[in-house]
Coordinates of C-alpha atoms and ligand atoms in Angstrom, one line a residue:
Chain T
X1 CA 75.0 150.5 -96.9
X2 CA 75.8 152.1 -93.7
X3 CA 77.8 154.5 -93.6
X4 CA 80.2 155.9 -90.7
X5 CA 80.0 159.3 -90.1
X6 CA 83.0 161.3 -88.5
X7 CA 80.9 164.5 -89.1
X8 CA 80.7 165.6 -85.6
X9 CA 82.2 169.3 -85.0
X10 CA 84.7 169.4 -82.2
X11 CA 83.4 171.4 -79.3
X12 CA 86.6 173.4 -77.8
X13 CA 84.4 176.0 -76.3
X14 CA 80.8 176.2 -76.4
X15 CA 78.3 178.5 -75.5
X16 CA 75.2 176.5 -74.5
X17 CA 73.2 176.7 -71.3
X18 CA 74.5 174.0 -69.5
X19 CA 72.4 172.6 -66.5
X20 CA 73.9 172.6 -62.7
X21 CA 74.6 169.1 -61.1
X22 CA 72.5 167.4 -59.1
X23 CA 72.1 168.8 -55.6
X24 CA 75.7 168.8 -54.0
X25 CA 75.3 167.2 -50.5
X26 CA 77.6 165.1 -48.8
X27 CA 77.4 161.2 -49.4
X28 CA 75.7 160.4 -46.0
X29 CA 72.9 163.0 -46.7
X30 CA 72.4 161.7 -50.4
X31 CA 72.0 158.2 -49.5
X32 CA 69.1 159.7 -46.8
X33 CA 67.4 161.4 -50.2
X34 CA 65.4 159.0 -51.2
X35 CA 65.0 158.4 -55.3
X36 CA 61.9 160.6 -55.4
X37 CA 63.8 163.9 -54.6
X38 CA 66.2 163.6 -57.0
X39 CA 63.5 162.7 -59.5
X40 CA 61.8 166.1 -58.3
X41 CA 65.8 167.7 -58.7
X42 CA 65.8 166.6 -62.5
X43 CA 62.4 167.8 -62.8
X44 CA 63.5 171.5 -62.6
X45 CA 66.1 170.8 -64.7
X46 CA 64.2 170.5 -67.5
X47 CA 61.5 173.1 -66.5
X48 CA 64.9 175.2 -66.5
X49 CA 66.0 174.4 -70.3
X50 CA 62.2 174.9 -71.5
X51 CA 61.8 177.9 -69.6
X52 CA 61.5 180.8 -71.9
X53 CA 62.4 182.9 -69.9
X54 CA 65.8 181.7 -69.8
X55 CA 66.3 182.3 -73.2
X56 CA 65.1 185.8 -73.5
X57 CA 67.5 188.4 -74.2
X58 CA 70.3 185.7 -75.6
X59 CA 71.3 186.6 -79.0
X60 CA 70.4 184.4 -82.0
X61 CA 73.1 183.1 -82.7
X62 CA 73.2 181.0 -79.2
X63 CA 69.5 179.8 -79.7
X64 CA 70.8 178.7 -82.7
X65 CA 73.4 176.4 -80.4
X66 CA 70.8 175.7 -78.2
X67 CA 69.1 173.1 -80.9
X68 CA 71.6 171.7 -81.9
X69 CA 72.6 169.2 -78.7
X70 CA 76.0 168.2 -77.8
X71 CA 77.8 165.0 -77.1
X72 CA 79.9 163.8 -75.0
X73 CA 82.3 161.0 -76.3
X74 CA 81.9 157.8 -74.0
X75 CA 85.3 156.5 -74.8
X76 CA 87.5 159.8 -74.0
X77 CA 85.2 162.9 -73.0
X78 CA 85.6 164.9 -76.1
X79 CA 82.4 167.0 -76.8
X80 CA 80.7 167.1 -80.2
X81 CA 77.8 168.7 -81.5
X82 CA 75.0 166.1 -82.1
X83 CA 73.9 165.8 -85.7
X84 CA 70.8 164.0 -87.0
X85 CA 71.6 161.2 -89.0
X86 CA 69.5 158.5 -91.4
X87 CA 68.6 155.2 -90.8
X88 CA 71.8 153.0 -90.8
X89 CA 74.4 155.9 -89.6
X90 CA 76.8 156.0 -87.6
X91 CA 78.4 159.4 -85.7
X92 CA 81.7 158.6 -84.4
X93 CA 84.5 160.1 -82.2
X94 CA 87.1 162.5 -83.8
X95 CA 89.7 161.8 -81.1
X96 CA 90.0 158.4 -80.6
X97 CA 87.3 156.5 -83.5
X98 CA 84.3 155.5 -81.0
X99 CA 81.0 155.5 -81.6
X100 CA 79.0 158.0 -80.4
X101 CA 75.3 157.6 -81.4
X102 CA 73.6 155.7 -84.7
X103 CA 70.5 155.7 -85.9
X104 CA 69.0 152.5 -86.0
X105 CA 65.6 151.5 -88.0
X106 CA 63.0 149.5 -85.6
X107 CA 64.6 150.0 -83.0
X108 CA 62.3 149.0 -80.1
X109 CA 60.5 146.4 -82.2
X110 CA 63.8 144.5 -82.3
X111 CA 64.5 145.0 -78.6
X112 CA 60.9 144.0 -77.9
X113 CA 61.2 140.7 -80.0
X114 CA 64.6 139.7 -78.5
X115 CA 63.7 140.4 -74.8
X116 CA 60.7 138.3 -74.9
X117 CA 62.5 135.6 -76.9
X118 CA 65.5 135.6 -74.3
X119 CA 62.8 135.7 -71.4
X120 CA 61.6 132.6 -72.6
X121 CA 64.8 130.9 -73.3
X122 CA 65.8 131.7 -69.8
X123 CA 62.8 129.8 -68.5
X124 CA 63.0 126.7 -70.5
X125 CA 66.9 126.7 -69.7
X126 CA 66.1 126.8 -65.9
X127 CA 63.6 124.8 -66.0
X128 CA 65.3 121.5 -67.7
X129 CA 68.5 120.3 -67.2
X130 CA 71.9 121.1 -69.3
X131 CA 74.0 117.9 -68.8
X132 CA 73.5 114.5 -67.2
X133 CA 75.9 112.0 -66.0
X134 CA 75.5 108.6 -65.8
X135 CA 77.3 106.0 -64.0
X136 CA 77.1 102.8 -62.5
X137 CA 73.5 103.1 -62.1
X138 CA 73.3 106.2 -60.6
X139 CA 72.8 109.4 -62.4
X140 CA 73.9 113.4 -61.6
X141 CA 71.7 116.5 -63.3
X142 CA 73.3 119.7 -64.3
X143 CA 71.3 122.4 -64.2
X144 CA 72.2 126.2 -63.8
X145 CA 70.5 126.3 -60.2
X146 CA 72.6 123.0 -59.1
X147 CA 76.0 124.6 -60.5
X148 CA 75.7 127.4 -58.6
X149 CA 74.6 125.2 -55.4
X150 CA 77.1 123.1 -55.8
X151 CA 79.8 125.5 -54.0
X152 CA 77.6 126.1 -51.2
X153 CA 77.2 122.2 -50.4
X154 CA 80.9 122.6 -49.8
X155 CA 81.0 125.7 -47.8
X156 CA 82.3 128.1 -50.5
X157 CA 79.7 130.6 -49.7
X158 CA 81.2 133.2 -51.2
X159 CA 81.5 131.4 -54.6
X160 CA 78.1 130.5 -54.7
X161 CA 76.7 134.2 -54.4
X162 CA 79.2 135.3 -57.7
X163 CA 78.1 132.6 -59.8
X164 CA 74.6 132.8 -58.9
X165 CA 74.9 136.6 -59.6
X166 CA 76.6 135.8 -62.9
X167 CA 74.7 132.7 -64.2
X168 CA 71.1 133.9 -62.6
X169 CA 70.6 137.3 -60.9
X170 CA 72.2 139.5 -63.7
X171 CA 70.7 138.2 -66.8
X172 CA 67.5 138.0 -65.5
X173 CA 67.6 141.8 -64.6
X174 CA 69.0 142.2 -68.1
X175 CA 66.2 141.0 -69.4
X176 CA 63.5 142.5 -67.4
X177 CA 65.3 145.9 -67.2
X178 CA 65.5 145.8 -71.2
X179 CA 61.8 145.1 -71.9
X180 CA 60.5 147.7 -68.9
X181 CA 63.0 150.1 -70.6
X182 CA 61.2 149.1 -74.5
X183 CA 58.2 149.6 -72.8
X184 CA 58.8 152.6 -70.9
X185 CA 60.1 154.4 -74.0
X186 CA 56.8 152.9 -76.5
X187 CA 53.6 154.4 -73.7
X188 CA 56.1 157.3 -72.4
X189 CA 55.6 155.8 -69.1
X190 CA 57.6 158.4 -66.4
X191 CA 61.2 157.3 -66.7
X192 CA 62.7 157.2 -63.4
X193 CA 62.7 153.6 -62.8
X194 CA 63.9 152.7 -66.4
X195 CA 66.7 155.1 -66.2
X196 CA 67.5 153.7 -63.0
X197 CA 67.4 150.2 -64.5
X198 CA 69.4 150.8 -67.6
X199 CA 72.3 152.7 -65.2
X200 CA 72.0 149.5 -63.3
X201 CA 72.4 147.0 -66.3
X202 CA 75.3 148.7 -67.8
X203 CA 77.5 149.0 -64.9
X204 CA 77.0 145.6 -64.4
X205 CA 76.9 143.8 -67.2
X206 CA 80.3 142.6 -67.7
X207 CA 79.3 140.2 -64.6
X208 CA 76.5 139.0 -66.9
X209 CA 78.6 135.7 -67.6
X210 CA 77.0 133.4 -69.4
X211 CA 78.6 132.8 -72.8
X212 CA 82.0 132.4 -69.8
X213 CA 79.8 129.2 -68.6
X214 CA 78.9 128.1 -71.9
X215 CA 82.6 127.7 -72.2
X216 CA 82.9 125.3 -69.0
X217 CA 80.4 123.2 -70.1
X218 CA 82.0 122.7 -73.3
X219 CA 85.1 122.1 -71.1
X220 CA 83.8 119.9 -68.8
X221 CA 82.2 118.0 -71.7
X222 CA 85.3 116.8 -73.0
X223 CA 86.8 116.1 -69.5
X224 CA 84.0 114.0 -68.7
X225 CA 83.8 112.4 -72.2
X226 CA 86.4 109.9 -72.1
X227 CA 85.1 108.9 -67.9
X228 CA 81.4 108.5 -68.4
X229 CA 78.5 108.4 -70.2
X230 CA 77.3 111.8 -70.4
X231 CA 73.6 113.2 -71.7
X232 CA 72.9 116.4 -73.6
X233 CA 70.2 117.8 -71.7
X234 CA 66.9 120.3 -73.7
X235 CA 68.5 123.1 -71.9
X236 CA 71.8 123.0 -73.4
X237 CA 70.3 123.9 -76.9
X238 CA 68.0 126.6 -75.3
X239 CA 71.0 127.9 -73.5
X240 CA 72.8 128.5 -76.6
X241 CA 70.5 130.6 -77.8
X242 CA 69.8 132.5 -74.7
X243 CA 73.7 133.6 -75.5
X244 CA 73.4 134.3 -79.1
X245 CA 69.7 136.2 -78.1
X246 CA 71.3 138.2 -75.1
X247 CA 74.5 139.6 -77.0
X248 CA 72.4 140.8 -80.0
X249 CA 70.0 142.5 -77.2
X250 CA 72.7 143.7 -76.0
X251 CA 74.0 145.0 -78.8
X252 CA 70.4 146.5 -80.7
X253 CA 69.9 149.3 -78.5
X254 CA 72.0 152.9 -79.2
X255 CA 72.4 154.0 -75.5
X256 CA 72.6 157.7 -76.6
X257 CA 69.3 157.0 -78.2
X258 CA 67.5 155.2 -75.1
X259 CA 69.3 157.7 -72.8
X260 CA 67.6 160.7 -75.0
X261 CA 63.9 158.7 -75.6
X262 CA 63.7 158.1 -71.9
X263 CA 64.4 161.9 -71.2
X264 CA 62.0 162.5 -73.8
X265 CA 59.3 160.8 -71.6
X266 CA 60.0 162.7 -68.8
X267 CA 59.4 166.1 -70.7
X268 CA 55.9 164.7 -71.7
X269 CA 55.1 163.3 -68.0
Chain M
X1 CA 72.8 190.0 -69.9
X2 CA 73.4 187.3 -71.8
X3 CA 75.4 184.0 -70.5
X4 CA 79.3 184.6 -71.9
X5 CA 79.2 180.5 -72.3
X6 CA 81.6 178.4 -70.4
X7 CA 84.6 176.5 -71.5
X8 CA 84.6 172.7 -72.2
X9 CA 86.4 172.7 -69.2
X10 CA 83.7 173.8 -67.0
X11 CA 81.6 170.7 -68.7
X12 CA 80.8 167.8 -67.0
X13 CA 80.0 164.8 -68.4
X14 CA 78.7 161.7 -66.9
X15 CA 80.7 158.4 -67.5
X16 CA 77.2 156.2 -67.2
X17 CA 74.8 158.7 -69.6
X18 CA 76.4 160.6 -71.2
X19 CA 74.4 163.6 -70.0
X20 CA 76.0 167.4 -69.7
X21 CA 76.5 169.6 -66.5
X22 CA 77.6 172.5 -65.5
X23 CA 80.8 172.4 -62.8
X24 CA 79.4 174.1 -59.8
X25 CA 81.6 176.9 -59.4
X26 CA 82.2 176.3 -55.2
X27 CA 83.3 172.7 -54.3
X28 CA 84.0 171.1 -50.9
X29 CA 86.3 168.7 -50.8
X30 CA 84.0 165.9 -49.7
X31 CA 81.0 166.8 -52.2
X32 CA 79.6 164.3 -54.5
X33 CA 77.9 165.4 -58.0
X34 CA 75.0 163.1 -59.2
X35 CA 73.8 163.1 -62.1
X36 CA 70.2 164.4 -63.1
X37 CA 69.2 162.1 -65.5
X38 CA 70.2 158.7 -64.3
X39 CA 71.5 159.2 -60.7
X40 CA 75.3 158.3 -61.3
X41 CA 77.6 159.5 -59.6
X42 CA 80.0 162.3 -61.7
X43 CA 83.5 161.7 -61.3
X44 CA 85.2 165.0 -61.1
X45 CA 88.5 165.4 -62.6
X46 CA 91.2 162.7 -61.4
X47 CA 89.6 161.5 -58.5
X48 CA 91.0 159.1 -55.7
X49 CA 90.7 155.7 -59.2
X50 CA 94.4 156.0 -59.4
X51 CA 94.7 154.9 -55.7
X52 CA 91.8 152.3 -55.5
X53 CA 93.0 150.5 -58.9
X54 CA 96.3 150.5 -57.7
X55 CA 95.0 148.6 -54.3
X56 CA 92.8 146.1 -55.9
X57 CA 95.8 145.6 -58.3
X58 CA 98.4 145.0 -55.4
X59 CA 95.5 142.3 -53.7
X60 CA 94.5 140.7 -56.8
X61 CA 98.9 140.3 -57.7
X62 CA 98.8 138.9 -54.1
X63 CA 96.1 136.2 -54.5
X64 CA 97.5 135.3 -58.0
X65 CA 100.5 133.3 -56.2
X66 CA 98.2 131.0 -53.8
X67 CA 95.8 131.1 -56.7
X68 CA 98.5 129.3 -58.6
X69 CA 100.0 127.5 -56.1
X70 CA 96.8 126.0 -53.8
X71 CA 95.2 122.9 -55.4
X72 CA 91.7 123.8 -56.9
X73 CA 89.7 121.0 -56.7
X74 CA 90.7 117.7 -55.5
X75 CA 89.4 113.7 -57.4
X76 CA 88.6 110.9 -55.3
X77 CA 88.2 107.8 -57.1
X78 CA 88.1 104.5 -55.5
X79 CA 88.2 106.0 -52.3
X80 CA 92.0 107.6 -53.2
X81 CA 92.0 111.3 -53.7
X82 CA 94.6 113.7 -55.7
X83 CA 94.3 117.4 -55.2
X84 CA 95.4 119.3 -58.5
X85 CA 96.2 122.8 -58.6
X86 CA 95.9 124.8 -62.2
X87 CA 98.9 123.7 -63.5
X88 CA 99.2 119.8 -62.6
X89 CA 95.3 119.7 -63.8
X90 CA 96.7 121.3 -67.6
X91 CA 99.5 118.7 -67.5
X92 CA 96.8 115.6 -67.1
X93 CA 95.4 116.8 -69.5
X94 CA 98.5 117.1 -72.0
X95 CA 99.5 113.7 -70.5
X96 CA 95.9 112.3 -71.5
X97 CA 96.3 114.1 -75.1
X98 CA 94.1 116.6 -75.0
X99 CA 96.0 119.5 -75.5
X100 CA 93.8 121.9 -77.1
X101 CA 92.1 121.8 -73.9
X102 CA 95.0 122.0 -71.4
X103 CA 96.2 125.1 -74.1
X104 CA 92.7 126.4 -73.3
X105 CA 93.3 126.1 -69.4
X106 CA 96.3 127.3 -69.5
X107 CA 95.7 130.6 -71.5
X108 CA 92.5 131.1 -69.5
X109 CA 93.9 130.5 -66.2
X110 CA 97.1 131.5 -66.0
X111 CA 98.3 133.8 -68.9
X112 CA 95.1 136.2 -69.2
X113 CA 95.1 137.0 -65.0
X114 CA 98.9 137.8 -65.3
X115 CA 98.6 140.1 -68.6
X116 CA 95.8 141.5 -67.3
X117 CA 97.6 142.6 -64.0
X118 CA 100.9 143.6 -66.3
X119 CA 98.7 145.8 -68.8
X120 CA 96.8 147.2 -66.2
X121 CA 99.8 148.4 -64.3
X122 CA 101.6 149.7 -67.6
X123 CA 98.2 151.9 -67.8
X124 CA 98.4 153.3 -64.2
X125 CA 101.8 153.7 -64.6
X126 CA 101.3 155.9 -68.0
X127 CA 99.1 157.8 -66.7
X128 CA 101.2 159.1 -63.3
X129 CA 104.1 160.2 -65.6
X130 CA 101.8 162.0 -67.8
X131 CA 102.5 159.7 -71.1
X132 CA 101.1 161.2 -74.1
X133 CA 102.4 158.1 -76.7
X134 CA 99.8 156.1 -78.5
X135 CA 96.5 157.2 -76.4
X136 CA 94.9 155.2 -78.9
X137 CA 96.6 151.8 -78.9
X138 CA 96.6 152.6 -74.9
X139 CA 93.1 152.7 -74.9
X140 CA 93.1 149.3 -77.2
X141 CA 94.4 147.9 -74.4
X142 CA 92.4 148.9 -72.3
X143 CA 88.7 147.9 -73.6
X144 CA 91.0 144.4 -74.8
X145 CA 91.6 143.9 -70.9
X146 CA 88.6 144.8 -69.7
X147 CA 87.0 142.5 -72.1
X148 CA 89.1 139.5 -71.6
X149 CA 89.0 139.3 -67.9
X150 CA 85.7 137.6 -67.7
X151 CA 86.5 134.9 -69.7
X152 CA 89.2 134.0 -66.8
X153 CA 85.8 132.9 -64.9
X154 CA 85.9 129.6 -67.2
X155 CA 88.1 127.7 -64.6
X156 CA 85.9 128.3 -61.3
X157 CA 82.9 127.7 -63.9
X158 CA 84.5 123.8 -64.7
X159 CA 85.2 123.4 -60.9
X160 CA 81.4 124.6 -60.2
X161 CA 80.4 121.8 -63.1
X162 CA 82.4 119.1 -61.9
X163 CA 82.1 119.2 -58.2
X164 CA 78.0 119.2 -58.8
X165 CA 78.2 116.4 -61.7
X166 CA 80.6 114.1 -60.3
X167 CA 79.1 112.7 -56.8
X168 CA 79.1 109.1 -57.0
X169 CA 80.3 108.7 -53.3
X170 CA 83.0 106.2 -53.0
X171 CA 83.1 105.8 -56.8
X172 CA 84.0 108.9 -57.7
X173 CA 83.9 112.6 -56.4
X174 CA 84.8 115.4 -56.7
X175 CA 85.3 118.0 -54.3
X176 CA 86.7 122.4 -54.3
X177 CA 89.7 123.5 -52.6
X178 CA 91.1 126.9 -51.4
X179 CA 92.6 127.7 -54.6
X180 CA 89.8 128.0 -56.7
X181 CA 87.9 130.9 -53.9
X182 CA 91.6 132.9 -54.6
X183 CA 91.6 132.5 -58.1
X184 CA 87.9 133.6 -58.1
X185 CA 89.1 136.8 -56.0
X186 CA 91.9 137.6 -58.4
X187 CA 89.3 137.7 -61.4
X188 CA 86.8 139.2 -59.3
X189 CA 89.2 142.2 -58.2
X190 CA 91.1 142.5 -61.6
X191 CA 87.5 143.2 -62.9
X192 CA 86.8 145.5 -60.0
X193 CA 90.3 147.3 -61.2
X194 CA 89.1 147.7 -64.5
X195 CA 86.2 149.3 -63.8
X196 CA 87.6 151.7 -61.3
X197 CA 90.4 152.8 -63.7
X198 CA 89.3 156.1 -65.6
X199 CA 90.2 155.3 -68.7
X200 CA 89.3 159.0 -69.6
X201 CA 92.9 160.0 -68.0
X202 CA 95.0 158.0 -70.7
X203 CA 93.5 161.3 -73.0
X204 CA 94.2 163.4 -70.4
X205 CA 97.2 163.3 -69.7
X206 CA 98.0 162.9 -73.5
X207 CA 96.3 166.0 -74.0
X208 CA 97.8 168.5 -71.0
X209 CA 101.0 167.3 -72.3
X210 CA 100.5 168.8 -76.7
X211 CA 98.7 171.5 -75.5
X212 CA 102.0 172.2 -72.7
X213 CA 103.9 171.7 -75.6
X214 CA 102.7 174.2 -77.8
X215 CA 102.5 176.3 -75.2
X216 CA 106.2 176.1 -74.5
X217 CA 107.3 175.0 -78.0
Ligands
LIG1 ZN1 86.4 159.7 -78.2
LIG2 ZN1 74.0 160.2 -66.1

């Protein structure tokens, strides 16, 4: 039975070494630094929290602080102190109820399974078509490459880039992103492209749209039904489970896990 | 000499991680703080998101009325074509019988887009006059808007389907009009909105204002 734990301490004022931000230079200058330098940056951050020297001549008492990690609440800001927890846990926010972190059991083996099942579900549904109309003799395909054509054949560029973004571009670096990161976090490969990734893929993935689609087909379905004779294509099934696949993917990993696996890589790198 | 720790107020946190840093004690005004384990960027304290959300608010309330009022896709059948906007398309439908579907439309299209505007403008609104009510049924709102606005997408998603399934030349064809490219923009920049709100000021503000309270009470 898991349990939800609202164990976590509130943090009003700590006293824990806190790391500097990343080099302070004005936006033009930061977008010259390439990725490599501010890998090199974070790199003597950590040296800097390791570094014994940093801790000599502290008192006890704030090593004792310096184990325990905090966290910060993702909802509202509010700190707490991190607290292991067991398999099936769940720390949440004293403020306002969020989650903060759980522990999950088999964790990257269910990542691992659902990215490579949604990888091939995402072939198969491009690959075959999702509806098909038939009339008079002549018959139209759906797939998810024609639907997002179809606004460029009448000029709405624009539209065309979105729903290719949403329908195409975004899941597919959802996907990739999520087994590179699995992967990443399994060898302890060095992190920086997987932390860029998963950065990447949670900003964007409300434009990751494709239960949204799923809806206008069913839509269009019954629009069509009574007009013509329409045809259930192989993708259609595969594309329902690409949803149900991606939204449990989405919703296996614990980011303040990944976040503090992948920094765990870059200590052993 | 040991550190004498800094207050949570010195603490940075970054929205995208999660990860901890230290305020840097000189700022200029034009400095950006990245964070060091993924690269975000680290909003520091309000920030210019009041002002951004507030214009991609007033553009996306500005599209909403040609978005409404443009037809969206046009049916040629026989040769004779009809240009529908959102609302006369809903009303075929309720004329044809299928109203669960027009309800559909209808909720989608045209309710969501203008609740969404309406909530997210109650939000700015609380936060520039410092309201401290119900930060937690505010913030409700908040992940509710921000999760429902994507499902407005469904319309240009029929459009999309129908314009590339029904091309039977002088038979029957579909084709797009304006009004679907503005209702597109008012999702697109509602969504935008939602994202550049800092939802971390609806505790903010909530929280300045007890702690001004006890101070004074
Ligand atoms: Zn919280
Ligand atoms: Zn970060």
């Amino acid at each position: 039975m898991p349990a939800a734990v609202n164990a976590c301490l509130p943090a009003e004022f700590v006293s824990v070494p806190l790391p500097d931000c990343d080099r302070i230079l004005p936006h033009w200058a930061k977008r010259a630094v390439s990725g490599g330098l501010r890998s090199i940056y974070a790199g003597i951050r950590i040296n800097n929290l390791n570094d014994p020297a940093i801790h000599a001549g502290l008192s006890g008492n704030f090593i004792g602080i310096m184990t325990e990690q905090l966290v910060a609440c993702e909802e509202c800001g509010r700190l707490h102190h991190y607290r292991p927890l067991t398999d099936g846990q769940t720390a949440t926010c004293r403020r306002c109820g969020a989650v903060l972190y759980r522990q999950r059991a088999h964790m990257l083996e269910m990542m691992l399974a659902l990215t490579l099942t949604g990888l091939t579900l995402y072939l198969l549904t491009n690959a075959f078509p999702l509806l098909g109309l038939r009339a008079q003799g002549m018959q139209q395909e759906l797939t998810l490459w024609v639907a997002c054509v179809a606004f460029w054949k009448q000029e709405y560029y624009l539209l065309t880039l979105l729903m290719a973004m949403n329908l195409l571009i975004m899941p597919l670096l959802e996907l990739c992103s999520m087994l590179w990161i699995t992967l990443t976090i399994h060898f302890c490969w060095p992190p920086a492209l997987a932390l860029t990734l998963y950065r990447w893929i949670r900003v964007l993935k409300p434009w990751a749209m494709l239960e949204v689609f799923m809806l206008g087909v069913l839509v269009a379905v019954v629009k069509l039904g009574d007009l013509a004779f329409l045809i259930v294509g192989p993708a259609f099934w595969s594309f329902s489970f690409l949803i149900v696949v991606m939204a449990a993917a989405a919703s296996v990993p614990d980011p303040h896990t990944v976040w503090s696996r992948l920094e765990a890589c870059r200590r052993h790198a | 000499m040991p550190d004498p720790g800094i207050s949570a107020a010195d603490i940075l946190v970054c929205r995208v991680c999660g990860a901890l840093s230290r305020r840097p004690l000189h700022l200029e005004p034009h400095d950006h703080l990245y964070c060091q384990r993924c690269g975000g960027r680290i909003r520091i304290g309000r920030g210019n998101s009041i002002e951004v959300t507030w214009a991609l608010l007033i553009a996306a309330a500005i599209l909403y009325v040609p978005a409404n009022l443009l037809p969206v896709m046009s049916v040629y059948m026989l040769g004779s074509g009809q240009p529908d906007t959102i609302i006369s398309g809903a009303w075929h439908l309720v004329a044809a019988g299928q109203w669960p579907l027009a309800l559909l439309i209808f909720v989608a299209s045209i309710v969501v887009p203008l609740l969404k505007l309406l909530a997210l403008i109650f939000l700015l609104l609380g936060m520039q006059h410092g309201s401290s009510r119900h930060p937690r049924e505010r913030m409700k709102l908040y992940k509710m808007t921000e999760y429902i606005g994507r499902w407005s997408m469904v319309d240009v998603f029929v459009v999309a389907i129908l314009i590339a399934l029904v091309q039977f030349g002088n038979l029957a064809r579909i084709e797009a009009n304006t009004g679907t490219f503005c209702f597109a923009s008012v999702v697109v920049l509602t969504m935008l909105a939602a994202h550049t709100l800092d939802e971390h000021l609806i505790w903010d503000t909530a929280y300045r204002q007890r702690r001004d309270r006890k101070k004074h009470g």
